[in-house]
PDB file of C-alpha atoms in Angstrom:
ATOM      1  CA  GLY H   1      99.328  99.123  98.440  1.00  0.00           C
ATOM      2  CA  GLN H   2      95.914  98.360  97.637  1.00  0.00           C
ATOM      3  CA  GLN H   3      94.954  94.648  96.342  1.00  0.00           C
ATOM      4  CA  LEU H   4      92.459  93.563  93.733  1.00  0.00           C
ATOM      5  CA  ASN H   5      91.494  89.769  93.606  1.00  0.00           C
ATOM      6  CA  GLN H   6      89.318  88.834  90.106  1.00  0.00           C
ATOM      7  CA  SER H   7      88.327  85.245  89.963  1.00  0.00           C
ATOM      8  CA  PRO H   8      88.027  83.368  88.173  1.00  0.00           C
ATOM      9  CA  GLN H   9      91.391  83.721  86.425  1.00  0.00           C
ATOM     10  CA  SER H  10      90.238  82.197  82.954  1.00  0.00           C
ATOM     11  CA  MET H  11      86.697  80.550  81.761  1.00  0.00           C
ATOM     12  CA  PHE H  12      85.912  77.757  79.092  1.00  0.00           C
ATOM     13  CA  ILE H  13      81.950  78.226  77.897  1.00  0.00           C
ATOM     14  CA  GLN H  14      79.439  77.470  75.708  1.00  0.00           C
ATOM     15  CA  GLU H  15      78.017  80.131  73.048  1.00  0.00           C
ATOM     16  CA  GLY H  16      75.019  81.063  74.589  1.00  0.00           C
ATOM     17  CA  GLU H  17      75.793  80.695  77.956  1.00  0.00           C
ATOM     18  CA  ASP H  18      75.770  83.487  80.465  1.00  0.00           C
ATOM     19  CA  VAL H  19      79.027  84.750  82.794  1.00  0.00           C
ATOM     20  CA  SER H  20      80.101  85.562  86.210  1.00  0.00           C
ATOM     21  CA  MET H  21      82.862  86.783  87.483  1.00  0.00           C
ATOM     22  CA  ASN H  22      83.920  89.211  90.275  1.00  0.00           C
ATOM     23  CA  CYS H  23      86.424  91.294  92.244  1.00  0.00           C
ATOM     24  CA  THR H  24      87.080  91.726  95.900  1.00  0.00           C
ATOM     25  CA  SER H  25      89.265  94.344  97.547  1.00  0.00           C
ATOM     26  CA  SER H  26      90.858  94.497 100.379  1.00  0.00           C
ATOM     27  CA  SER H  27      90.165  98.173 100.650  1.00  0.00           C
ATOM     28  CA  ILE H  28      87.058 100.154 100.319  1.00  0.00           C
ATOM     29  CA  PHE H  29      86.789 102.172  97.024  1.00  0.00           C
ATOM     30  CA  ASN H  30      84.033 104.382  95.791  1.00  0.00           C
ATOM     31  CA  THR H  31      84.217 103.310  92.107  1.00  0.00           C
ATOM     32  CA  TRP H  32      84.348 100.212  90.286  1.00  0.00           C
ATOM     33  CA  LEU H  33      85.164 100.009  86.886  1.00  0.00           C
ATOM     34  CA  TRP H  34      84.575  97.085  84.245  1.00  0.00           C
ATOM     35  CA  TYR H  35      87.080  96.733  81.358  1.00  0.00           C
ATOM     36  CA  LYS H  36      87.505  94.492  78.408  1.00  0.00           C
ATOM     37  CA  GLN H  37      90.952  93.804  76.272  1.00  0.00           C
ATOM     38  CA  ASP H  38      90.501  92.399  72.964  1.00  0.00           C
ATOM     39  CA  PRO H  39      93.816  90.472  71.399  1.00  0.00           C
ATOM     40  CA  GLY H  40      96.732  93.048  70.402  1.00  0.00           C
ATOM     41  CA  GLU H  41      94.772  96.423  71.764  1.00  0.00           C
ATOM     42  CA  GLY H  42      94.248  97.888  74.679  1.00  0.00           C
ATOM     43  CA  PRO H  43      91.432  97.664  77.319  1.00  0.00           C
ATOM     44  CA  VAL H  44      87.947  99.154  76.753  1.00  0.00           C
ATOM     45  CA  LEU H  45      85.694 100.582  78.649  1.00  0.00           C
ATOM     46  CA  LEU H  46      82.370  99.064  79.683  1.00  0.00           C
ATOM     47  CA  ILE H  47      80.740  99.652  82.746  1.00  0.00           C
ATOM     48  CA  ALA H  48      81.140 102.447  85.449  1.00  0.00           C
ATOM     49  CA  LEU H  49      79.616 102.280  88.862  1.00  0.00           C
ATOM     50  CA  TYR H  50      79.904 105.030  91.319  1.00  0.00           C
ATOM     51  CA  LYS H  51      77.268 104.194  94.071  1.00  0.00           C
ATOM     52  CA  ALA H  52      77.778 101.047  96.577  1.00  0.00           C
ATOM     53  CA  GLY H  53      74.438  99.041  95.360  1.00  0.00           C
ATOM     54  CA  GLU H  54      74.495 100.275  92.287  1.00  0.00           C
ATOM     55  CA  LEU H  55      73.161  98.221  89.466  1.00  0.00           C
ATOM     56  CA  THR H  56      74.062  99.090  85.679  1.00  0.00           C
ATOM     57  CA  SER H  57      73.559  97.175  82.013  1.00  0.00           C
ATOM     58  CA  ASN H  58      75.203  97.471  78.715  1.00  0.00           C
ATOM     59  CA  GLY H  59      73.080  95.434  76.411  1.00  0.00           C
ATOM     60  CA  ARG H  60      74.267  91.942  77.598  1.00  0.00           C
ATOM     61  CA  LEU H  61      76.238  93.143  80.114  1.00  0.00           C
ATOM     62  CA  THR H  62      75.629  94.094  83.824  1.00  0.00           C
ATOM     63  CA  ALA H  63      77.596  95.099  86.658  1.00  0.00           C
ATOM     64  CA  GLN H  64      76.804  95.309  90.191  1.00  0.00           C
ATOM     65  CA  PHE H  65      79.106  97.538  92.923  1.00  0.00           C
ATOM     66  CA  GLY H  66      79.145  95.776  95.949  1.00  0.00           C
ATOM     67  CA  ILE H  67      76.847  96.915  98.858  1.00  0.00           C
ATOM     68  CA  THR H  68      80.515  96.811 101.251  1.00  0.00           C
ATOM     69  CA  ARG H  69      82.234  98.928  98.643  1.00  0.00           C
ATOM     70  CA  LYS H  70      84.561  96.341  98.599  1.00  0.00           C
ATOM     71  CA  ASP H  71      83.548  94.359  95.817  1.00  0.00           C
ATOM     72  CA  SER H  72      81.738  94.203  92.381  1.00  0.00           C
ATOM     73  CA  PHE H  73      80.323  91.605  89.778  1.00  0.00           C
ATOM     74  CA  LEU H  74      79.958  91.349  85.847  1.00  0.00           C
ATOM     75  CA  ASN H  75      77.618  89.161  84.214  1.00  0.00           C
ATOM     76  CA  ILE H  76      77.314  88.054  80.595  1.00  0.00           C
ATOM     77  CA  SER H  77      74.251  87.143  79.387  1.00  0.00           C
ATOM     78  CA  ALA H  78      73.734  84.613  76.088  1.00  0.00           C
ATOM     79  CA  SER H  79      77.561  84.786  75.485  1.00  0.00           C
ATOM     80  CA  ILE H  80      78.516  85.335  71.304  1.00  0.00           C
ATOM     81  CA  PRO H  81      81.707  84.724  70.245  1.00  0.00           C
ATOM     82  CA  SER H  82      82.603  88.414  70.065  1.00  0.00           C
ATOM     83  CA  ASP H  83      82.609  87.724  74.278  1.00  0.00           C
ATOM     84  CA  VAL H  84      85.760  86.610  74.024  1.00  0.00           C
ATOM     85  CA  GLY H  85      89.031  88.647  75.341  1.00  0.00           C
ATOM     86  CA  ILE H  86      90.138  89.467  78.702  1.00  0.00           C
ATOM     87  CA  TYR H  87      88.114  90.937  81.141  1.00  0.00           C
ATOM     88  CA  PHE H  88      89.474  93.748  83.866  1.00  0.00           C
ATOM     89  CA  CYS H  89      87.554  94.988  87.122  1.00  0.00           C
ATOM     90  CA  ALA H  90      89.497  98.337  88.201  1.00  0.00           C
ATOM     91  CA  GLY H  91      88.811 100.215  91.399  1.00  0.00           C
ATOM     92  CA  ARG H  92      89.602 103.577  92.923  1.00  0.00           C
ATOM     93  CA  SER H  93      89.211 105.932  96.184  1.00  0.00           C
ATOM     94  CA  GLY H  94      89.424 109.510  95.633  1.00  0.00           C
ATOM     95  CA  ASN H  95      91.356 110.879  93.085  1.00  0.00           C
ATOM     96  CA  THR H  96      94.168 107.823  93.333  1.00  0.00           C
ATOM     97  CA  PRO H  97      94.716 105.359  90.262  1.00  0.00           C
ATOM     98  CA  LEU H  98      92.851 103.439  89.000  1.00  0.00           C
ATOM     99  CA  VAL H  99      94.119  99.819  90.710  1.00  0.00           C
ATOM    100  CA  PHE H 100      93.575  97.036  87.967  1.00  0.00           C
ATOM    101  CA  GLY H 101      92.405  93.338  88.862  1.00  0.00           C
ATOM    102  CA  LYS H 102      94.466  90.325  87.336  1.00  0.00           C
ATOM    103  CA  GLY H 103      92.263  90.047  84.719  1.00  0.00           C
ATOM    104  CA  THR H 104      89.650  87.174  83.239  1.00  0.00           C
ATOM    105  CA  ARG H 105      90.154  85.105  80.398  1.00  0.00           C
ATOM    106  CA  LEU H 106      87.035  84.266  78.582  1.00  0.00           C
ATOM    107  CA  SER H 107      87.092  81.852  75.806  1.00  0.00           C
ATOM    108  CA  VAL H 108      83.640  81.269  73.578  1.00  0.00           C
ATOM    109  CA  ILE H 109      82.941  77.145  72.356  1.00  0.00           C
ATOM    110  CA  ALA H 110      81.267  77.993  69.082  1.00  0.00           C
TER     111      ALA H 110
ATOM    112  CA  ASN U   1      90.083 112.185  66.859  1.00  0.00           C
ATOM    113  CA  ALA U   2      92.896 110.255  67.786  1.00  0.00           C
ATOM    114  CA  GLY U   3      92.198 109.676  71.047  1.00  0.00           C
ATOM    115  CA  VAL U   4      95.349 108.182  72.894  1.00  0.00           C
ATOM    116  CA  THR U   5      98.658 107.399  70.165  1.00  0.00           C
ATOM    117  CA  GLN U   6     101.634 105.162  71.464  1.00  0.00           C
ATOM    118  CA  THR U   7     104.677 104.640  69.129  1.00  0.00           C
ATOM    119  CA  PRO U   8     106.133 102.451  68.409  1.00  0.00           C
ATOM    120  CA  LYS U   9     103.837  99.440  68.069  1.00  0.00           C
ATOM    121  CA  PHE U  10     106.746  96.650  68.556  1.00  0.00           C
ATOM    122  CA  GLN U  11     110.497  97.694  69.414  1.00  0.00           C
ATOM    123  CA  VAL U  12     113.153  94.722  70.231  1.00  0.00           C
ATOM    124  CA  LEU U  13     116.176  96.255  72.209  1.00  0.00           C
ATOM    125  CA  LYS U  14     119.520  95.043  73.213  1.00  0.00           C
ATOM    126  CA  THR U  15     120.376  94.421  76.931  1.00  0.00           C
ATOM    127  CA  GLY U  16     121.865  98.070  78.061  1.00  0.00           C
ATOM    128  CA  GLN U  17     120.236 100.129  75.354  1.00  0.00           C
ATOM    129  CA  SER U  18     118.091 103.002  76.161  1.00  0.00           C
ATOM    130  CA  MET U  19     114.633 104.015  74.089  1.00  0.00           C
ATOM    131  CA  THR U  20     111.484 106.338  74.656  1.00  0.00           C
ATOM    132  CA  LEU U  21     107.869 105.001  74.518  1.00  0.00           C
ATOM    133  CA  GLN U  22     105.828 108.269  72.835  1.00  0.00           C
ATOM    134  CA  CYS U  23     102.751 108.533  74.348  1.00  0.00           C
ATOM    135  CA  ALA U  24     100.568 111.747  72.773  1.00  0.00           C
ATOM    136  CA  GLN U  25      96.595 112.356  73.805  1.00  0.00           C
ATOM    137  CA  ASP U  26      94.130 114.990  72.187  1.00  0.00           C
ATOM    138  CA  MET U  27      91.711 115.104  74.066  1.00  0.00           C
ATOM    139  CA  ASN U  28      92.992 117.363  76.225  1.00  0.00           C
ATOM    140  CA  HIS U  29      93.211 115.487  79.847  1.00  0.00           C
ATOM    141  CA  GLU U  30      95.147 116.523  82.299  1.00  0.00           C
ATOM    142  CA  TYR U  31      95.648 112.906  84.088  1.00  0.00           C
ATOM    143  CA  MET U  32      98.137 110.579  82.153  1.00  0.00           C
ATOM    144  CA  SER U  33      99.498 107.383  82.939  1.00  0.00           C
ATOM    145  CA  TRP U  34     101.720 104.282  81.923  1.00  0.00           C
ATOM    146  CA  TYR U  35     101.099 100.410  82.614  1.00  0.00           C
ATOM    147  CA  ARG U  36     102.813  97.285  81.741  1.00  0.00           C
ATOM    148  CA  GLN U  37     101.135  94.187  81.027  1.00  0.00           C
ATOM    149  CA  ASP U  38     103.010  90.853  81.916  1.00  0.00           C
ATOM    150  CA  PRO U  39     100.809  87.515  81.734  1.00  0.00           C
ATOM    151  CA  GLY U  40      99.397  86.866  84.565  1.00  0.00           C
ATOM    152  CA  MET U  41     100.254  89.889  86.474  1.00  0.00           C
ATOM    153  CA  GLY U  42      97.157  92.119  85.254  1.00  0.00           C
ATOM    154  CA  LEU U  43      98.215  95.864  84.644  1.00  0.00           C
ATOM    155  CA  ARG U  44     100.401  97.684  86.725  1.00  0.00           C
ATOM    156  CA  LEU U  45     100.900 101.250  86.997  1.00  0.00           C
ATOM    157  CA  ILE U  46     104.238 102.498  86.262  1.00  0.00           C
ATOM    158  CA  HIS U  47     104.462 106.435  86.302  1.00  0.00           C
ATOM    159  CA  TYR U  48     101.448 108.774  86.140  1.00  0.00           C
ATOM    160  CA  SER U  49     100.810 111.990  86.466  1.00  0.00           C
ATOM    161  CA  VAL U  50      97.989 114.866  86.890  1.00  0.00           C
ATOM    162  CA  GLY U  51      98.935 117.436  84.834  1.00  0.00           C
ATOM    163  CA  ALA U  52     101.970 119.198  82.937  1.00  0.00           C
ATOM    164  CA  GLY U  53     105.115 119.030  85.175  1.00  0.00           C
ATOM    165  CA  ILE U  54     103.746 116.590  87.829  1.00  0.00           C
ATOM    166  CA  THR U  55     104.399 113.379  88.269  1.00  0.00           C
ATOM    167  CA  ASP U  56     104.308 110.076  90.853  1.00  0.00           C
ATOM    168  CA  GLN U  57     105.360 107.023  91.388  1.00  0.00           C
ATOM    169  CA  GLY U  58     103.480 103.666  90.678  1.00  0.00           C
ATOM    170  CA  GLU U  59     103.888 100.128  91.883  1.00  0.00           C
ATOM    171  CA  VAL U  60     106.976  99.222  89.563  1.00  0.00           C
ATOM    172  CA  PRO U  61     108.393 102.637  88.318  1.00  0.00           C
ATOM    173  CA  ASN U  62     111.984 101.029  88.914  1.00  0.00           C
ATOM    174  CA  GLY U  63     113.875 101.678  85.682  1.00  0.00           C
ATOM    175  CA  TYR U  64     111.687 103.855  84.174  1.00  0.00           C
ATOM    176  CA  ASN U  65     111.670 108.007  84.015  1.00  0.00           C
ATOM    177  CA  VAL U  66     108.962 110.032  83.283  1.00  0.00           C
ATOM    178  CA  SER U  67     108.607 113.524  81.990  1.00  0.00           C
ATOM    179  CA  ARG U  68     105.184 115.714  81.536  1.00  0.00           C
ATOM    180  CA  SER U  69     106.294 118.935  79.587  1.00  0.00           C
ATOM    181  CA  THR U  70     102.682 119.391  77.813  1.00  0.00           C
ATOM    182  CA  THR U  71      99.388 118.590  78.769  1.00  0.00           C
ATOM    183  CA  GLU U  72      99.327 116.009  75.370  1.00  0.00           C
ATOM    184  CA  ASP U  73     102.566 114.347  75.990  1.00  0.00           C
ATOM    185  CA  PHE U  74     103.821 111.928  78.275  1.00  0.00           C
ATOM    186  CA  PRO U  75     106.948 109.918  77.215  1.00  0.00           C
ATOM    187  CA  LEU U  76     108.382 106.951  79.228  1.00  0.00           C
ATOM    188  CA  ARG U  77     112.326 106.385  79.153  1.00  0.00           C
ATOM    189  CA  LEU U  78     113.879 102.682  79.529  1.00  0.00           C
ATOM    190  CA  LEU U  79     117.286 104.105  81.252  1.00  0.00           C
ATOM    191  CA  SER U  80     119.013 100.474  80.600  1.00  0.00           C
ATOM    192  CA  ALA U  81     116.662  98.016  79.453  1.00  0.00           C
ATOM    193  CA  ALA U  82     116.562  94.476  80.642  1.00  0.00           C
ATOM    194  CA  PRO U  83     115.124  91.655  79.664  1.00  0.00           C
ATOM    195  CA  SER U  84     112.453  92.244  82.925  1.00  0.00           C
ATOM    196  CA  GLN U  85     111.410  94.841  81.190  1.00  0.00           C
ATOM    197  CA  THR U  86     110.451  92.264  78.429  1.00  0.00           C
ATOM    198  CA  SER U  87     106.088  93.521  78.146  1.00  0.00           C
ATOM    199  CA  VAL U  88     103.592  95.077  76.650  1.00  0.00           C
ATOM    200  CA  TYR U  89     102.967  99.185  77.991  1.00  0.00           C
ATOM    201  CA  PHE U  90      99.728 101.241  77.798  1.00  0.00           C
ATOM    202  CA  CYS U  91      99.364 104.599  77.635  1.00  0.00           C
ATOM    203  CA  ALA U  92      96.153 105.754  79.228  1.00  0.00           C
ATOM    204  CA  SER U  93      94.467 109.315  80.459  1.00  0.00           C
ATOM    205  CA  SER U  94      91.805 110.825  81.547  1.00  0.00           C
ATOM    206  CA  TYR U  95      90.402 113.915  82.912  1.00  0.00           C
ATOM    207  CA  PHE U  96      91.372 114.952  86.355  1.00  0.00           C
ATOM    208  CA  GLY U  97      89.278 113.104  88.453  1.00  0.00           C
ATOM    209  CA  GLY U  98      87.614 111.483  85.541  1.00  0.00           C
ATOM    210  CA  TYR U  99      85.960 107.807  86.090  1.00  0.00           C
ATOM    211  CA  GLY U 100      87.496 105.943  82.853  1.00  0.00           C
ATOM    212  CA  TYR U 101      91.154 106.143  81.529  1.00  0.00           C
ATOM    213  CA  THR U 102      90.697 106.265  77.859  1.00  0.00           C
ATOM    214  CA  PHE U 103      93.942 103.329  76.369  1.00  0.00           C
ATOM    215  CA  GLY U 104      96.447 103.495  73.963  1.00  0.00           C
ATOM    216  CA  SER U 105      96.678 100.005  71.522  1.00  0.00           C
ATOM    217  CA  GLY U 106     100.070  99.224  73.427  1.00  0.00           C
ATOM    218  CA  THR U 107     104.210  98.856  72.884  1.00  0.00           C
ATOM    219  CA  ARG U 108     105.389  95.404  72.615  1.00  0.00           C
ATOM    220  CA  LEU U 109     108.973  95.571  73.995  1.00  0.00           C
ATOM    221  CA  THR U 110     111.112  92.696  73.746  1.00  0.00           C
ATOM    222  CA  VAL U 111     114.690  92.976  75.642  1.00  0.00           C
ATOM    223  CA  VAL U 112     117.291  90.261  74.356  1.00  0.00           C
TER     224      VAL U 112
END
């Protein structure tokens, strides 16, 4: 089946620092999504990307759909304590179910 | 505007018991799915449905059954619970071909 490699697995950063995480796939996707999961809750959609090369922002979050269609990146600028959580990338090709990465656990030190 | 509702929120089962995890959505979404989340494993697809009467297996279907008799409901049945099924279970839905799933808040299941 399709595999998504998400890195890093975890990050400890100081408040105010920028964060970068990425996801690579063994196959081509036509949609990339980024989700955030708060403790005890289900994942919530942050950003959706539909086109190779696309760069999309949502507040302090910016995500890019890689040109090869096999990768995506998420950046968080000027991190704050409420950014703590698990970030998941997800991808799909056609109408197949979403495939999720294993997540990046972000901890922010005030 | 309830979105995706999962019940129960917590459950403890003994090995060999059966139970049904409930999932209901009020957004008229055609697509519904069940994932399990285990530490370090991310979200793995158990079963999914593209509409009433249509279901299919995901990555880890063994030990679970599903049916979809209505658009709104997609229950997940554990036939004979095993400790390996201890996990957090999430139900998600979307419009068919939709780009983002709406997730429920999860059911935390412990099998002892």
